Amino acid sequence: MKTTRLRFGAVAVLMVLGVELTGCGSDTVGGADIAASSADNPWELAGSASSSGPNGPRVGVPDAPLTAVNGDGGAVDKLALNTIADLQDYWKTEYGKTFPGTFEPVTRYLSWDAKAPEEQAITFCKSSTFHVVNAAYCGLDHTIGWDRGVLLPKLKEKFSEMAVVMVLAHEYGHAIQGQAKIAGFLTSAIVKEQQADCLAGVFLRHVAEGNSAHFTLNTTDGLNAVLGATVAVRDQDPDNPKNVHGSAFERVTAVQIGYTDGASACKKINKGEINKRRGNLPKSFEQDEENHQLPVDVDSLTSLGQALGKIFPLPKPPQFDYAGVVRTCSKVTTTEPVSYCPSSGKIGTDVSALAARGGPMTGAGEPLSAVVDGDYNAFAMFISRYVLAVQQDRKLTLTGAGTAGLRTACLTGVVTTELSEPSSDPHLSANDLDEAVSGLLADGLVAADVDGKVVAGGFQRLEAFRMGVLDGESACLTHYR
């Protein structure tokens, strides 16, 4: 890309059996408030759930007494129907606390196999299900349908059963929207999708609190897998007008809004709220950007270092050393591929290793991949070590995964927003936020403290980064003390 632009995403079309893998259907027509969480940790639940507890279907619980049209009675359909049953139980109790009128549950469900021959296809929402790899809510007849042959098994294989729960909770969110009168015929598709993600987050909180009949969800690998599935079914080409689900960053944001703030917050999601969230963040590729990445080399890092000095000017700015990481630093464990040494004020970078982080990554081109490769995976790591110097200047502790680490992720989000400003050079471009989200969900090194310690919960890491992107430095310094 242009030297004045940080091209921070690879675009891949998800293909399974030669069929384009899609999210939810286009014929969609999004909650009760959640229990209070710890003031220090919004992902620390007030119920019986824990960070290391069980995750997935409860053992020994009878299957729900529901059946699906054209279902095969197999494990995938049972998983889907158990999810639907728990969703209906939840919304039957909680709907009236937030929304007007009487809750009308979905009472008809359809199942099909996308691998089946055409003569075995059924009609769902006035369309044939032949080779349709999808799960969707149909607003025409208030039904929910799913592909039991490809989509749901693939979600389960890659992300666990709770990914299926997430997808169907999203679709049930569409069923809630119309009757709750928070979305209608003229509502834009992106608003509907963001509301549905938000409402799914509300239900996931209910599961994580230990209140779901058929499922449990812990706050580490369980929520990580759910977010992985959310990232996997994202809009991957910002310039494609058919993309309506939102980027990985936008989808994660919507889920976390519902999870943290409850159904009442989902009601507030509209076009104005989304546009305010987006601000100057890049929404499409500029000319010649799509196929170019800024090389991760000394010149690019020098340019980025100069930008960091303008965003966070320091009386004693750190020294940049591109000969490798700082190996000898008193009472500090060296982090790879970039390290910060508080005693010497030096940021050491293994440039070749950092460049590898910003290059092609294993699994990025696979169907339903939560891996988003690109140069911002590398640049965000570099930024995170600089903001440790910022924290030292503010006389803040640099150790502690849940404090300094999350504050680091948050301040990295602040820089990310600053790089999206029109006058910034280098400048953020489309897919860069999704690359940061992918890295935070994977190894989370951008959220590491000075010793490389990282909280186990991807939700926490992403929440911190999102807070910095959307709410700025003061929120980071107030929240992560």
PDB file of C-alpha atoms in Angstrom, residues 68-71 108-114 116-132 144-148:
ATOM      1  CA  ALA A  68     -37.777 -29.769  13.667  1.00  0.00           C
ATOM      2  CA  VAL A  69     -39.496 -30.113  10.299  1.00  0.00           C
ATOM      3  CA  ASN A  70     -37.318 -32.360   8.106  1.00  0.00           C
ATOM      4  CA  GLY A  71     -34.997 -33.048  11.026  1.00  0.00           C
ATOM      5  CA  ARG A 108     -41.764 -23.852  13.999  1.00  0.00           C
ATOM      6  CA  TYR A 109     -38.221 -24.935  13.216  1.00  0.00           C
ATOM      7  CA  LEU A 110     -36.749 -26.372  10.024  1.00  0.00           C
ATOM      8  CA  SER A 111     -33.616 -28.452   9.513  1.00  0.00           C
ATOM      9  CA  TRP A 112     -31.838 -29.435   6.308  1.00  0.00           C
ATOM     10  CA  ASP A 113     -28.583 -30.919   5.063  1.00  0.00           C
ATOM     11  CA  ALA A 114     -26.651 -28.666   2.673  1.00  0.00           C
ATOM     12  CA  ALA A 116     -28.082 -33.473   0.305  1.00  0.00           C
ATOM     13  CA  PRO A 117     -29.132 -33.842  -3.351  1.00  0.00           C
ATOM     14  CA  GLU A 118     -31.543 -31.283  -4.746  1.00  0.00           C
ATOM     15  CA  GLU A 119     -34.543 -33.593  -4.563  1.00  0.00           C
ATOM     16  CA  GLN A 120     -34.144 -33.725  -0.777  1.00  0.00           C
ATOM     17  CA  ALA A 121     -34.124 -29.964  -0.375  1.00  0.00           C
ATOM     18  CA  ILE A 122     -37.013 -28.259   1.396  1.00  0.00           C
ATOM     19  CA  THR A 123     -38.464 -24.781   1.177  1.00  0.00           C
ATOM     20  CA  PHE A 124     -37.448 -22.312   3.870  1.00  0.00           C
ATOM     21  CA  CYS A 125     -38.575 -18.696   3.729  1.00  0.00           C
ATOM     22  CA  LYS A 126     -39.870 -19.241   0.152  1.00  0.00           C
ATOM     23  CA  SER A 127     -36.470 -20.478  -1.053  1.00  0.00           C
ATOM     24  CA  SER A 128     -34.930 -23.879  -1.685  1.00  0.00           C
ATOM     25  CA  THR A 129     -32.397 -25.095   0.861  1.00  0.00           C
ATOM     26  CA  PHE A 130     -30.339 -26.901  -1.804  1.00  0.00           C
ATOM     27  CA  HIS A 131     -26.674 -26.308  -0.908  1.00  0.00           C
ATOM     28  CA  VAL A 132     -27.654 -23.526   1.488  1.00  0.00           C
ATOM     29  CA  ILE A 144     -35.988 -20.483  12.345  1.00  0.00           C
ATOM     30  CA  GLY A 145     -34.042 -22.857  10.127  1.00  0.00           C
ATOM     31  CA  TRP A 146     -30.534 -24.293  10.073  1.00  0.00           C
ATOM     32  CA  ASP A 147     -28.196 -26.455   8.052  1.00  0.00           C
ATOM     33  CA  ARG A 148     -27.419 -29.541  10.111  1.00  0.00           C
TER      34      ARG A 148
END
